[in-house]
Short mmCIF file of C-alpha atoms in Angstrom, two decimals:
data_model
loop_
_atom_site.label_atom_id
_atom_site.label_comp_id
_atom_site.label_asym_id
_atom_site.label_seq_id
_atom_site.Cartn_x
_atom_site.Cartn_y
_atom_site.Cartn_z
CA THR A 1 149.02 -59.66 -47.64
CA GLY A 2 146.59 -62.51 -47.01
CA GLU A 3 146.90 -62.27 -43.28
CA GLY A 4 146.78 -58.50 -43.39
CA ALA A 5 143.66 -58.61 -45.50
CA ALA A 6 142.12 -61.15 -43.21
CA ALA A 7 143.03 -59.12 -40.18
CA GLY A 8 141.68 -55.96 -41.79
CA SER A 9 138.53 -57.75 -42.83
CA TYR A 10 138.16 -59.16 -39.32
CA GLY A 11 138.54 -55.69 -37.82
CA TYR A 12 135.94 -54.34 -40.20
CA THR A 13 133.53 -57.11 -39.28
CA ASN A 14 133.99 -56.36 -35.58
CA SER A 15 133.40 -52.70 -36.28
CA GLY A 16 130.19 -53.48 -38.25
CA TYR A 17 129.09 -55.92 -35.60
CA SER A 18 129.60 -53.24 -32.96
CA VAL A 19 127.39 -50.80 -34.91
CA TYR A 20 124.67 -53.44 -35.21
CA GLU A 21 125.03 -54.33 -31.55
CA GLU A 22 124.64 -50.68 -30.52
CA GLU A 23 121.60 -50.31 -32.79
CA ASN A 24 120.15 -53.49 -31.34
CA ASP A 25 120.74 -52.21 -27.79
CA ARG A 26 119.08 -48.91 -28.63
CA LEU A 27 116.05 -50.63 -30.15
CA THR A 28 115.89 -53.02 -27.20
CA GLU A 29 115.85 -50.11 -24.76
CA SER A 30 113.16 -48.38 -26.82
CA LEU A 31 111.09 -51.57 -26.81
CA ARG A 32 111.61 -51.96 -23.06
CA THR A 33 110.34 -48.40 -22.51
CA LYS A 34 107.28 -49.03 -24.65
CA VAL A 35 106.52 -52.33 -22.92
CA SER A 36 106.84 -50.60 -19.54
CA ALA A 37 104.41 -47.88 -20.64
CA ILE A 38 101.94 -50.46 -21.94
CA LYS A 39 102.24 -52.42 -18.68
CA SER A 40 101.48 -49.38 -16.53
CA LEU A 41 98.60 -48.44 -18.81
CA SER A 42 97.10 -51.92 -18.61
CA ILE A 43 97.39 -51.86 -14.80
CA GLU A 44 95.57 -48.51 -14.73
CA ILE A 45 92.88 -49.88 -17.05
CA GLY A 46 92.45 -52.91 -14.78
CA THR A 47 92.07 -50.67 -11.74
CA GLU A 48 89.52 -48.50 -13.55
CA VAL A 49 87.56 -51.57 -14.65
CA LYS A 50 87.43 -52.83 -11.04
CA ASN A 51 86.16 -49.44 -9.86
CA GLN A 52 83.55 -49.29 -12.63
CA ASN A 53 82.35 -52.82 -11.83
CA LYS A 54 82.02 -51.86 -8.16
CA MET A 55 79.97 -48.78 -9.07
CA LEU A 56 77.76 -50.84 -11.40
CA SER A 57 77.16 -53.36 -8.65
CA GLU A 58 76.15 -50.58 -6.25
CA MET A 59 73.86 -49.06 -8.89
CA GLU A 60 72.26 -52.44 -9.51
CA THR A 61 71.52 -52.77 -5.80
CA ASP A 62 70.04 -49.26 -5.72
CA PHE A 63 67.90 -49.92 -8.79
CA ASP A 64 66.65 -53.20 -7.33
CA SER A 65 65.57 -51.51 -4.10
CA THR A 66 63.95 -48.65 -6.04
CA GLY A 67 62.18 -51.14 -8.32
CA GLY A 68 60.83 -52.97 -5.28
CA LEU A 69 59.58 -49.74 -3.75
CA LEU A 70 57.96 -48.68 -7.03
CA GLY A 71 56.36 -52.11 -7.45
CA ALA A 72 54.88 -51.93 -3.94
CA THR A 73 53.55 -48.42 -4.63
CA MET A 74 51.96 -49.54 -7.90
CA GLY A 75 50.35 -52.48 -6.09
CA ARG A 76 48.85 -50.12 -3.51
CA LEU A 77 47.55 -47.83 -6.26
CA ARG A 78 45.94 -50.79 -8.06
CA THR A 79 44.30 -51.92 -4.85
CA LEU A 80 43.11 -48.39 -4.13
CA SER A 81 41.67 -47.91 -7.61
CA ARG A 82 39.89 -51.29 -7.66
CA GLY A 83 38.30 -50.95 -4.26
CA SER A 84 36.78 -47.48 -4.55
CA GLN A 85 36.05 -46.85 -8.20
CA THR A 86 32.42 -45.97 -7.59
CA LYS A 87 33.43 -43.42 -4.93
CA LEU A 88 36.06 -41.98 -7.25
CA LEU A 89 33.54 -41.70 -10.08
CA CYS A 90 31.04 -40.01 -7.77
CA TYR A 91 33.66 -37.50 -6.59
CA MET A 92 34.66 -36.75 -10.18
CA MET A 93 31.02 -36.10 -11.14
CA LEU A 94 30.48 -33.81 -8.14
CA PHE A 95 33.69 -31.91 -8.91
CA SER A 96 32.67 -31.51 -12.57
CA LEU A 97 29.26 -30.17 -11.54
CA PHE A 98 30.88 -27.76 -9.10
CA VAL A 99 33.27 -26.45 -11.77
CA PHE A 100 30.38 -26.14 -14.23
CA PHE A 101 28.30 -24.08 -11.76
CA VAL A 102 31.27 -21.85 -10.87
CA ILE A 103 31.92 -21.11 -14.54
CA TYR A 104 28.20 -20.51 -15.13
CA TRP A 105 28.05 -18.14 -12.17
CA ILE A 106 31.16 -16.22 -13.38
CA ILE A 107 29.71 -15.83 -16.88
CA LYS A 108 26.29 -14.72 -15.51
CA LEU A 109 27.89 -11.97 -13.36
CA ARG A 110 29.60 -10.35 -16.33
#
């Protein structure tokens, strides 16, 4: 009975081991699937990051050129306003007088 018990016990152990091995294989396959999904997702994220960095670089170039153009325009406006402030003030006074007389004339006709 000792050998029979040992043989029966050994068969039971193999049977239990087989169940654990199958469970382990199933979990391994599940883990492999998840790792594969994470890998493909990380590759897609890397591609998207490269595209976004490229777009940001292009936008930076565009903003730099626009900033240069705006800076040049502001410089011209400063130069224009410094050089002819007396003329500008004279034109503003003449325009104000003209508007005043037009309004006065409109009111007088009514």
